[in-house]
Every structure is written in structure tokens, then in C-alpha cells.
mmCIF file of C-alpha atoms in Angstrom:
data_model
loop_
_atom_site.group_PDB
_atom_site.id
_atom_site.type_symbol
_atom_site.label_atom_id
_atom_site.label_comp_id
_atom_site.label_asym_id
_atom_site.label_seq_id
_atom_site.Cartn_x
_atom_site.Cartn_y
_atom_site.Cartn_z
ATOM 1 C CA MET A 45 16.446 18.339 19.491
ATOM 2 C CA GLU A 46 17.796 21.277 17.645
ATOM 3 C CA GLY A 47 18.365 19.031 14.508
ATOM 4 C CA GLY A 48 14.979 17.771 14.685
ATOM 5 C CA GLN A 49 13.654 21.349 14.664
ATOM 6 C CA THR A 50 15.785 22.131 11.846
ATOM 7 C CA VAL A 51 14.523 19.158 9.860
ATOM 8 C CA ALA A 52 10.906 19.937 10.629
ATOM 9 C CA GLU A 53 11.265 23.580 9.692
ATOM 10 C CA TRP A 54 12.932 22.424 6.221
ATOM 11 C CA LEU A 55 9.959 20.141 5.647
ATOM 12 C CA HIS A 56 7.436 22.768 6.441
ATOM 13 C CA GLN A 57 9.285 25.388 4.232
ATOM 14 C CA PHE A 58 10.348 23.321 1.181
ATOM 15 C CA GLY A 59 8.960 19.832 1.292
ATOM 16 C CA ARG A 60 6.131 20.685 -1.023
ATOM 17 C CA VAL A 61 8.223 22.844 -3.136
ATOM 18 C CA VAL A 62 10.658 19.950 -4.243
ATOM 19 C CA ALA A 63 7.948 17.317 -4.435
ATOM 20 C CA GLU A 64 5.440 19.303 -6.541
ATOM 21 C CA PRO A 65 7.061 18.796 -10.105
ATOM 22 C CA TRP A 66 6.544 15.004 -9.479
ATOM 23 C CA ALA A 67 3.220 15.166 -7.757
ATOM 24 C CA GLU A 68 0.547 12.511 -9.502
ATOM 25 C CA THR A 69 -2.504 14.307 -10.605
ATOM 26 C CA ALA A 70 -4.924 11.277 -11.286
ATOM 27 C CA TRP A 71 -5.074 7.423 -10.649
ATOM 28 C CA PRO A 72 -3.533 5.473 -13.591
ATOM 29 C CA GLU A 73 -5.019 2.487 -15.457
ATOM 30 C CA CYS A 74 -3.889 0.049 -12.918
ATOM 31 C CA VAL A 75 -3.501 0.427 -9.063
ATOM 32 C CA VAL A 76 -1.714 -1.845 -6.584
ATOM 33 C CA LEU A 77 -2.461 -1.224 -2.978
ATOM 34 C CA ASP A 78 -0.842 -2.512 0.124
ATOM 35 C CA SER A 79 0.138 -1.067 3.476
ATOM 36 C CA THR A 80 2.732 -1.726 6.501
ATOM 37 C CA GLU A 81 1.975 -1.228 10.182
ATOM 38 C CA PHE A 82 4.270 0.210 12.747
ATOM 39 C CA GLN A 83 3.956 -1.190 16.229
ATOM 40 C CA HIS A 84 5.351 -0.946 19.765
ATOM 41 C CA ARG A 85 5.205 -3.015 22.828
ATOM 42 C CA ASN A 86 3.509 -1.425 25.858
ATOM 43 C CA PRO A 87 6.197 -1.464 28.578
ATOM 44 C CA LYS A 88 3.509 -1.957 31.369
ATOM 45 C CA THR A 89 1.354 -4.607 29.565
ATOM 46 C CA GLN A 90 3.810 -6.127 27.170
ATOM 47 C CA LYS A 91 1.160 -5.950 24.418
ATOM 48 C CA MET A 92 1.656 -5.068 21.079
ATOM 49 C CA GLY A 93 -0.219 -1.968 19.765
ATOM 50 C CA GLN A 94 -0.237 -0.125 16.514
ATOM 51 C CA LEU A 95 1.432 3.380 16.266
ATOM 52 C CA PHE A 96 0.406 4.240 12.830
ATOM 53 C CA VAL A 97 0.113 2.687 9.400
ATOM 54 C CA VAL A 98 1.634 3.700 6.133
ATOM 55 C CA MET A 99 -0.774 3.079 3.116
ATOM 56 C CA ALA A 100 0.925 2.799 -0.375
ATOM 57 C CA ALA A 101 -0.234 2.684 -4.022
ATOM 58 C CA TRP A 102 1.883 1.629 -6.935
ATOM 59 C CA GLY A 103 0.498 2.841 -10.182
ATOM 60 C CA TYR A 104 0.745 1.421 -13.742
ATOM 61 C CA PRO A 105 -0.108 4.023 -16.561
ATOM 62 C CA ALA A 106 -1.485 2.424 -19.849
ATOM 63 C CA GLY A 107 1.503 1.144 -21.847
ATOM 64 C CA ASN A 108 3.937 1.346 -18.818
ATOM 65 C CA PRO A 109 5.084 -2.159 -17.771
ATOM 66 C CA LYS A 110 7.160 -0.962 -14.897
ATOM 67 C CA GLY A 111 4.916 1.548 -13.204
ATOM 68 C CA ARG A 112 6.007 3.814 -10.330
ATOM 69 C CA LEU A 113 5.434 4.519 -6.551
ATOM 70 C CA TRP A 114 2.135 6.653 -6.895
ATOM 71 C CA ARG A 115 1.411 7.542 -3.393
ATOM 72 C CA LEU A 116 2.367 6.985 0.208
ATOM 73 C CA GLU A 117 0.377 8.316 3.200
ATOM 74 C CA ALA A 118 0.584 7.713 6.854
ATOM 75 C CA ARG A 119 -2.611 7.451 9.087
ATOM 76 C CA PRO A 120 -3.447 6.391 12.684
ATOM 77 C CA THR A 121 -5.590 3.620 11.243
ATOM 78 C CA ASP A 122 -6.333 1.649 8.127
ATOM 79 C CA ARG A 123 -10.060 1.008 8.126
ATOM 80 C CA ASN A 124 -12.319 1.010 5.023
ATOM 81 C CA SER A 125 -12.895 4.679 5.534
ATOM 82 C CA ASP A 126 -9.157 5.359 5.663
ATOM 83 C CA TRP A 127 -8.680 3.653 2.286
ATOM 84 C CA ARG A 128 -11.790 5.474 0.785
ATOM 85 C CA GLU A 129 -10.148 8.798 1.812
ATOM 86 C CA PHE A 130 -6.736 7.627 0.528
ATOM 87 C CA LEU A 131 -8.224 7.004 -2.750
ATOM 88 C CA ASP A 132 -10.190 10.123 -2.604
ATOM 89 C CA THR A 133 -7.113 12.217 -2.911
ATOM 90 C CA LEU A 134 -6.810 11.766 -6.709
ATOM 91 C CA PRO A 135 -9.518 11.928 -9.449
ATOM 92 C CA GLY A 136 -9.686 9.086 -11.981
ATOM 93 C CA ARG A 137 -10.980 5.691 -12.205
ATOM 94 C CA PRO A 138 -8.573 2.569 -12.924
ATOM 95 C CA ALA A 139 -9.403 -0.259 -15.035
ATOM 96 C CA GLY A 140 -8.252 -2.579 -12.261
ATOM 97 C CA VAL A 141 -7.070 -2.736 -8.626
ATOM 98 C CA VAL A 142 -4.597 -5.507 -7.427
ATOM 99 C CA CYS A 143 -4.240 -6.130 -3.709
ATOM 100 C CA ASP A 144 -4.102 -9.102 -1.209
ATOM 101 C CA ARG A 145 -7.302 -10.148 0.463
ATOM 102 C CA ASP A 146 -7.211 -7.173 2.985
ATOM 103 C CA ASN A 147 -10.957 -6.495 3.892
ATOM 104 C CA ALA A 148 -9.972 -2.880 4.680
ATOM 105 C CA ILE A 149 -8.511 -2.233 1.064
ATOM 106 C CA ILE A 150 -11.437 -4.036 -0.522
ATOM 107 C CA GLY A 151 -13.939 -2.302 1.324
ATOM 108 C CA GLY A 152 -12.235 1.245 0.602
ATOM 109 C CA VAL A 153 -12.066 0.541 -3.044
ATOM 110 C CA ARG A 154 -15.749 -0.612 -3.216
ATOM 111 C CA GLN A 155 -16.660 2.755 -1.415
ATOM 112 C CA ARG A 156 -14.789 4.675 -3.889
ATOM 113 C CA TRP A 157 -15.645 2.911 -7.203
ATOM 114 C CA GLY A 158 -18.589 0.953 -6.663
ATOM 115 C CA ARG A 159 -19.747 -2.467 -6.261
ATOM 116 C CA GLY A 160 -21.276 -5.135 -8.625
ATOM 117 C CA ARG A 161 -21.302 -5.062 -12.412
ATOM 118 C CA ASN A 162 -20.141 -1.193 -12.629
ATOM 119 C CA ALA A 163 -17.300 -1.696 -10.165
ATOM 120 C CA VAL A 164 -13.744 -1.479 -10.680
ATOM 121 C CA PRO A 165 -12.523 -4.971 -10.742
ATOM 122 C CA ILE A 166 -10.449 -6.042 -7.637
ATOM 123 C CA HIS A 167 -7.948 -8.775 -8.490
ATOM 124 C CA LEU A 168 -6.426 -10.669 -5.742
ATOM 125 C CA CYS A 169 -2.664 -11.066 -5.869
ATOM 126 C CA GLU A 170 -1.721 -14.297 -7.664
ATOM 127 C CA HIS A 171 1.624 -14.702 -6.108
ATOM 128 C CA HIS A 172 0.059 -14.672 -2.542
ATOM 129 C CA LEU A 173 -2.747 -16.933 -3.570
ATOM 130 C CA TRP A 174 0.068 -19.269 -4.985
ATOM 131 C CA LYS A 175 1.795 -19.247 -1.640
ATOM 132 C CA LYS A 176 -1.478 -20.142 0.279
ATOM 133 C CA GLY A 177 -2.105 -22.888 -2.123
ATOM 134 C CA MET A 178 1.394 -24.292 -1.578
ATOM 135 C CA ASP A 179 0.820 -24.054 2.205
ATOM 136 C CA ALA A 180 -2.339 -26.149 1.783
ATOM 137 C CA LEU A 181 -0.515 -28.771 -0.273
ATOM 138 C CA GLY A 182 2.422 -28.727 2.303
ATOM 139 C CA ARG A 183 0.050 -29.843 5.058
ATOM 140 C CA ASP A 184 -1.164 -32.576 2.975
ATOM 141 C CA GLY A 185 2.396 -33.550 2.241
ATOM 142 C CA MET A 186 1.996 -32.855 -1.566
ATOM 143 C CA ARG A 187 4.283 -29.986 -1.871
ATOM 144 C CA SER A 188 7.122 -31.637 -3.897
ATOM 145 C CA TYR A 189 7.568 -30.194 -7.268
ATOM 146 C CA GLY A 190 7.741 -33.570 -8.893
ATOM 147 C CA THR A 191 4.230 -34.231 -8.265
ATOM 148 C CA ALA A 192 1.152 -32.993 -10.247
ATOM 149 C CA LEU A 193 -0.588 -30.721 -8.081
ATOM 150 C CA PRO A 194 2.004 -28.005 -7.536
ATOM 151 C CA SER A 195 2.630 -27.863 -11.372
ATOM 152 C CA LEU A 196 -1.186 -27.579 -11.896
ATOM 153 C CA LEU A 197 -1.269 -24.748 -9.164
ATOM 154 C CA ARG A 198 1.337 -22.713 -10.924
ATOM 155 C CA ASP A 199 -1.148 -22.313 -13.740
ATOM 156 C CA ALA A 200 -4.477 -22.268 -11.896
ATOM 157 C CA PHE A 201 -4.797 -18.438 -11.622
ATOM 158 C CA ARG A 202 -4.182 -17.706 -15.150
ATOM 159 C CA SER A 203 -7.338 -19.140 -16.864
ATOM 160 C CA PRO A 204 -10.677 -20.682 -16.137
ATOM 161 C CA ALA A 205 -9.210 -23.839 -17.538
ATOM 162 C CA GLY A 206 -6.118 -23.878 -15.241
ATOM 163 C CA TRP A 207 -8.173 -23.280 -12.124
ATOM 164 C CA ASP A 208 -10.534 -26.283 -13.177
ATOM 165 C CA ALA A 209 -7.759 -28.488 -13.965
ATOM 166 C CA PHE A 210 -6.203 -27.862 -10.658
ATOM 167 C CA ALA A 211 -9.661 -28.136 -8.750
ATOM 168 C CA THR A 212 -10.546 -31.330 -10.488
ATOM 169 C CA ALA A 213 -7.218 -32.873 -9.634
ATOM 170 C CA VAL A 214 -7.307 -31.744 -5.983
ATOM 171 C CA ALA A 215 -10.788 -33.219 -5.836
ATOM 172 C CA ALA A 216 -9.742 -36.678 -7.057
ATOM 173 C CA GLU A 217 -6.753 -36.918 -4.609
ATOM 174 C CA PRO A 218 -8.106 -38.729 -1.437
ATOM 175 C CA LEU A 219 -5.054 -37.551 0.594
ATOM 176 C CA ALA A 220 -5.585 -33.759 -0.062
ATOM 177 C CA SER A 221 -8.235 -33.055 2.359
ATOM 178 C CA LYS A 222 -6.522 -29.875 3.516
ATOM 179 C CA THR A 223 -6.126 -28.757 -0.121
ATOM 180 C CA GLN A 224 -9.618 -29.630 -0.831
ATOM 181 C CA ARG A 225 -10.928 -27.420 1.920
ATOM 182 C CA TRP A 226 -8.853 -24.485 0.565
ATOM 183 C CA VAL A 227 -10.131 -25.002 -2.964
ATOM 184 C CA SER A 228 -13.572 -25.072 -1.740
ATOM 185 C CA HIS A 229 -13.185 -21.830 0.104
ATOM 186 C CA TRP A 230 -11.706 -20.106 -2.877
ATOM 187 C CA ASP A 231 -13.398 -21.882 -5.851
ATOM 188 C CA LYS A 232 -16.017 -19.415 -6.740
ATOM 189 C CA ARG A 233 -13.799 -16.315 -6.321
ATOM 190 C CA MET A 234 -11.254 -18.020 -8.654
ATOM 191 C CA ARG A 235 -13.532 -19.004 -11.387
ATOM 192 C CA ASN A 236 -14.899 -15.317 -11.316
ATOM 193 C CA GLN A 237 -11.384 -13.791 -11.307
ATOM 194 C CA THR A 238 -9.782 -16.108 -13.886
ATOM 195 C CA ALA A 239 -12.718 -15.563 -16.243
ATOM 196 C CA ARG A 240 -12.302 -11.746 -16.195
ATOM 197 C CA ARG A 241 -8.235 -11.921 -16.087
ATOM 198 C CA ALA A 242 -7.782 -11.469 -19.927
ATOM 199 C CA SER A 243 -9.747 -8.183 -19.863
ATOM 200 C CA LEU A 244 -7.754 -6.496 -17.197
ATOM 201 C CA PRO A 245 -4.373 -4.627 -17.416
ATOM 202 C CA ALA A 246 -1.633 -7.198 -17.340
ATOM 203 C CA HIS A 247 -0.548 -6.697 -13.786
ATOM 204 C CA TYR A 248 -1.532 -9.352 -11.433
ATOM 205 C CA SER A 249 0.569 -9.227 -8.388
ATOM 206 C CA THR A 250 1.586 -6.758 -5.525
ATOM 207 C CA GLY A 251 5.357 -7.614 -6.112
ATOM 208 C CA ALA A 252 6.355 -4.327 -7.400
ATOM 209 C CA LEU A 253 5.048 -2.582 -4.294
ATOM 210 C CA GLU A 254 6.233 -4.955 -1.508
ATOM 211 C CA PRO A 255 9.909 -4.143 -1.839
ATOM 212 C CA LYS A 256 9.410 -0.383 -1.739
ATOM 213 C CA LEU A 257 7.210 -0.828 1.469
ATOM 214 C CA HIS A 258 10.284 -2.789 3.058
ATOM 215 C CA ASP A 259 12.375 0.438 2.078
ATOM 216 C CA VAL A 260 9.833 2.670 3.888
ATOM 217 C CA ARG A 261 10.232 0.622 6.975
ATOM 218 C CA ASP A 262 14.073 0.992 6.657
ATOM 219 C CA VAL A 263 13.475 4.674 6.740
ATOM 220 C CA LEU A 264 11.016 4.795 9.548
ATOM 221 C CA GLU A 265 11.428 2.022 11.880
ATOM 222 C CA ARG A 266 14.103 3.015 14.316
ATOM 223 C CA ARG A 267 12.417 6.334 14.901
ATOM 224 C CA LYS A 268 8.750 5.265 14.703
ATOM 225 C CA TRP A 269 7.957 6.446 18.112
ATOM 226 C CA THR A 270 9.123 9.854 17.468
ATOM 227 C CA PHE A 271 6.553 10.249 14.402
ATOM 228 C CA ARG A 272 3.567 11.866 16.115
ATOM 229 C CA ASN A 273 2.592 14.656 13.702
ATOM 230 C CA ARG A 274 0.800 13.221 10.673
ATOM 231 C CA ALA A 275 1.295 16.351 8.224
ATOM 232 C CA ARG A 276 4.862 16.349 8.819
ATOM 233 C CA LEU A 277 5.425 12.589 8.437
ATOM 234 C CA ASN A 278 3.430 12.597 5.120
ATOM 235 C CA LEU A 279 5.756 15.430 3.806
ATOM 236 C CA LEU A 280 8.674 13.220 4.754
ATOM 237 C CA LEU A 281 6.966 10.098 3.027
ATOM 238 C CA GLU A 282 6.389 12.248 -0.136
ATOM 239 C CA LEU A 283 10.358 12.723 -0.125
ATOM 240 C CA VAL A 284 10.791 9.158 0.330
ATOM 241 C CA ARG A 285 8.457 8.461 -2.639
ATOM 242 C CA LEU A 286 10.625 10.730 -4.766
ATOM 243 C CA ARG A 287 13.815 8.865 -3.550
ATOM 244 C CA LEU A 288 12.301 5.482 -4.411
ATOM 245 C CA ASN A 289 11.246 6.813 -7.809
ATOM 246 C CA ARG A 290 14.578 8.245 -8.473
ATOM 247 C CA HIS A 291 13.666 11.789 -8.291
ATOM 248 C CA ASP A 292 16.007 12.751 -5.263
ATOM 249 C CA ASP A 293 18.232 14.951 -7.272
ATOM 250 C CA PRO A 294 19.914 17.465 -4.793
ATOM 251 C CA THR A 295 21.031 19.906 -7.379
ATOM 252 C CA GLY A 296 17.432 19.990 -8.860
ATOM 253 C CA TRP A 297 15.915 20.536 -5.451
ATOM 254 C CA ALA A 298 18.422 23.334 -4.720
ATOM 255 C CA THR A 299 17.072 25.053 -7.918
ATOM 256 C CA LEU A 300 13.458 24.541 -7.149
ATOM 257 C CA ILE A 301 14.243 26.070 -3.514
ATOM 258 C CA ARG A 302 16.076 28.970 -4.906
ATOM 259 C CA ALA A 303 13.324 29.760 -7.371
ATOM 260 C CA HIS A 304 10.892 29.628 -4.811
ATOM 261 C CA ILE A 305 12.631 31.846 -2.455
ATOM 262 C CA ASP A 306 13.306 34.390 -5.092
ATOM 263 C CA ALA A 307 9.617 34.231 -6.283
ATOM 264 C CA HIS A 308 8.672 35.361 -2.403
ATOM 265 C CA GLY A 309 11.276 38.168 -2.135
ATOM 266 C CA GLY A 310 13.579 35.984 0.076
ATOM 267 C CA GLN A 311 10.739 35.730 2.750
ATOM 268 C CA SER A 312 9.140 32.613 4.324
ATOM 269 C CA ALA A 313 6.138 31.763 2.186
ATOM 270 C CA HIS A 314 4.735 29.367 5.106
ATOM 271 C CA PRO A 315 6.140 30.689 8.489
ATOM 272 C CA ARG A 316 6.124 28.153 11.148
ATOM 273 C CA ARG A 317 5.388 28.311 14.731
ATOM 274 C CA MET A 318 8.092 27.827 17.234
ATOM 275 C CA SER A 319 6.252 24.620 18.356
ATOM 276 C CA ASP A 320 3.332 22.625 16.985
ATOM 277 C CA PRO A 321 -0.063 23.527 18.394
ATOM 278 C CA VAL A 322 -1.296 21.265 21.249
ATOM 279 C CA THR A 323 -4.728 19.620 21.389
ATOM 280 C CA ILE A 324 -5.516 18.112 24.779
ATOM 281 C CA ASP A 325 -8.296 15.419 25.391
ATOM 282 C CA PRO A 326 -10.684 17.125 27.830
ATOM 283 C CA ALA A 327 -11.746 13.660 29.216
ATOM 284 C CA THR A 328 -8.209 12.485 30.238
ATOM 285 C CA GLY A 329 -6.089 15.523 30.043
ATOM 286 C CA ASP A 330 -3.546 13.627 27.630
ATOM 287 C CA ARG A 331 -2.260 15.344 24.537
ATOM 288 C CA ILE A 332 -3.759 14.264 21.176
ATOM 289 C CA TYR A 333 -1.280 13.559 18.508
ATOM 290 C CA THR A 334 -2.445 13.736 14.827
ATOM 291 C CA LEU A 335 -0.816 10.344 13.871
ATOM 292 C CA ARG A 336 -1.996 8.463 16.880
ATOM 293 C CA GLY A 337 -5.464 6.878 17.091
#
């Protein structure tokens, strides 16, 4: 417990100090969005339930082909409104957003940056679309790379001609009933997406963000039940972001902390209570945690 209190105190005093030099100030040209949920099994009911979710953004500034981890934030839920608030934390309007077909993300983006003709374009991750297409081909027994359909699928998301060639070939194949249904489901969306693809920033996948979310899970998973204070976990996630962006320099952090202490006459700029304030649900008498829905 003492060790945990020491870490909490350090985060409270110095988390923002070491993170400030690398804080992002606006959304970049292209934003990739994804999240990862942390769950637990109720020992009484044996049902799985969500503890919290970590929302993430990978950003590509104009002219930067690699990008970096732009933002991490833990929340009790990941509804449309949560994503809207996540996107509201920074100013700016990207030229494009990339995500999976996550309705909460899509809804949050539309709430933040509009719908229709003047909206920020939402580009569905091409790699995940390819995987779903290959799954459909597999159910039809046509997944072998020696056949024409997998080769056509590989290029289907890059241009209207590519999608049309794949869709036409699938329609002509009498044994591809499951793939035909898959194409029918996606046809309108893919014709629109491939038509505007060339006008968007050249980032079409969530692939850069996914391994970083795996790294976040590696940091939090074993202690996920202990995280109940939202503000504190988000300070920790900011340090995780710095680490994943290779800004975790102990010497540099020590210099920043020393300058901060000197600037405040050696006194604490943010004195912390011995324990966190407690909020009780008047209906149940249970304690309410800021990281639990």
C-alpha cells in the first residue's frame, strides 16, 4: 500500500510536469482511432463485465509518414458521447479519420466534425475489410491464393475500378453465395470510399495504432482491477504515451522536475490529500469510483 501511495503522490505532483513538453496542441492532418476494453468476471454470476476502456488516437501530421501516438484516455464507457468528448479535448479539424466499423467512434466523429458533404471523411480500415472479405471467401471455400477472387480482393479497396472488378467477379461465381452477400452489404459504402480515397491523406489502416494498444494492455492488464481513479490513470497513460513515443528520458524528466521544484521555492505546487475524496451513491450506499460506470 505504501508503494502505491508513493506512486500516486508522484503522479499527482510530477505527472503533468514531465508530460507538458510533449503535450499535443491540436489534431493533425489524419487521425486514427481505436480502443481497448478491460473486463473482469463477476465471481458470483461468472459473467464478464467492462471495468473501463482506453481510447486512443494515432496522429499523422502533414508530411509525416510514420506519425505518433497522439492521445490516450481511460473512461468508464466508450459511447458516442465519450468519443465526442475525447475529440473535443483538442482543437483542429483533420482531413481524414481512419477507424474500424465501430459505431461509437463513427458517431463521435460525426458529432464532433459533422455529417454529410462538409463532414470530415471517415475511412474504414482497409486491412480489416480485407480480412472480413477473406473470411467470406473462406466460408465459400475460395480462399486459396491461386484463385482469382483473393487476388482481386487485394486491390478492391484501392480504387473504384478495383472494387468493381472484385464485385463483378464475385457476382459471376455461382459458388460464392456468402461472399456475394458480403459484397452486397458493403457495395455502396465501398464505392463511395474508393471514389474519394485519392483525395485523402495516404493512411488507410489502423495498423500503426493496434500494436500500441497491445502495449497499453501489457502495462495495465495485471492491475486492471486496482484502477478506479480516472484522473490518476489518465496521468499514468500520459506517461505510457511518452514511453511509446520514446520520450521517457529519466535524465530529462529529472531536469524538468528540478526546475519545477525550484520555481515553487521547494514547496509542493499541488498538495495532495492523504486519501482521495469519497462519493457515496445515496440509493445503494456504495462508493462511486470515477473510472467505473
